[in-house]
Short mmCIF file of C-alpha atoms in Angstrom, two decimals:
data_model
loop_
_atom_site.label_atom_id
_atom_site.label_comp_id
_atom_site.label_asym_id
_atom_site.label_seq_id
_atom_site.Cartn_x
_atom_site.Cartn_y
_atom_site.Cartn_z
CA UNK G 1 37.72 68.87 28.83
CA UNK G 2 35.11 69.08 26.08
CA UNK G 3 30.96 68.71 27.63
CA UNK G 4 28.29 67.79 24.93
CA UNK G 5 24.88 68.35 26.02
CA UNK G 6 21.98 66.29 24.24
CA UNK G 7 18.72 68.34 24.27
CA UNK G 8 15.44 66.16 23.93
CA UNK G 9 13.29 67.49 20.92
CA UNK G 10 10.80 66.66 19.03
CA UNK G 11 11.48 66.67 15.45
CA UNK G 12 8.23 64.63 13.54
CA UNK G 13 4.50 65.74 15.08
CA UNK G 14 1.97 64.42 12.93
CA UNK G 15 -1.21 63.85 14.95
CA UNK G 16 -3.38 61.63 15.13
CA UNK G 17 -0.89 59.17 13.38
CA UNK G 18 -0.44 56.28 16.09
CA UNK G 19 2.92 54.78 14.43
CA UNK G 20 5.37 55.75 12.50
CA UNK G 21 8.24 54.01 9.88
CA UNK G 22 11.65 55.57 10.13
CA UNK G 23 14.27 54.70 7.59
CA UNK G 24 18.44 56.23 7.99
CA UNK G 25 19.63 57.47 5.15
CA UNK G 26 23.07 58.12 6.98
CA UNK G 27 24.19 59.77 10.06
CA UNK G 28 21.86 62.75 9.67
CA UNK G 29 19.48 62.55 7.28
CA UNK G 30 16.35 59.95 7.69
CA UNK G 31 13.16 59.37 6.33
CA UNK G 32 9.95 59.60 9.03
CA UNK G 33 6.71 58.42 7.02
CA UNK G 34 7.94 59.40 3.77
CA UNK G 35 9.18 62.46 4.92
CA UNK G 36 12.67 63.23 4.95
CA UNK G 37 14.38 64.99 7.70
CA UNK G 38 18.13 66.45 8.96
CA UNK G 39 17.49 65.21 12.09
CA UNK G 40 19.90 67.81 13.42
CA UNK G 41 18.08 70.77 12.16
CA UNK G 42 14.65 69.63 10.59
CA UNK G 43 11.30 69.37 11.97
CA UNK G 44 8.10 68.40 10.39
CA UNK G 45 4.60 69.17 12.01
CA UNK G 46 1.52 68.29 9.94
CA UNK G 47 -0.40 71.08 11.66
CA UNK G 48 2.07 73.84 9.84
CA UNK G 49 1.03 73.93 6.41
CA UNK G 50 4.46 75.14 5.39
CA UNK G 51 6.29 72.08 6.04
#
């Protein structure tokens, strides 16, 4: 018997935006305010200037 666990994280932090417009590109990939994220293994945080 196989398990899968889904763990809650947060993958787009862009404070003090209110709202935000998400667009799927496919299964994985989709776009968060114009930014484009693996939602699997991306994360975007406007505080982190490196993103």
């Amino acid at each position: 018997m196989t398990y899968i666990y889904y763990k809650r994280k947060n993958i787009y932090r862009n404070y003090p935006q209110e709202t935000a417009t998400v667009k799927w590109i496919n299964d994985e990939p989709g776009e968060i305010s114009d930014h484009t994220l693996n939602v699997k293994q991306d994360t975007f945080n406007a505080n982190n200037r490196s993103n």
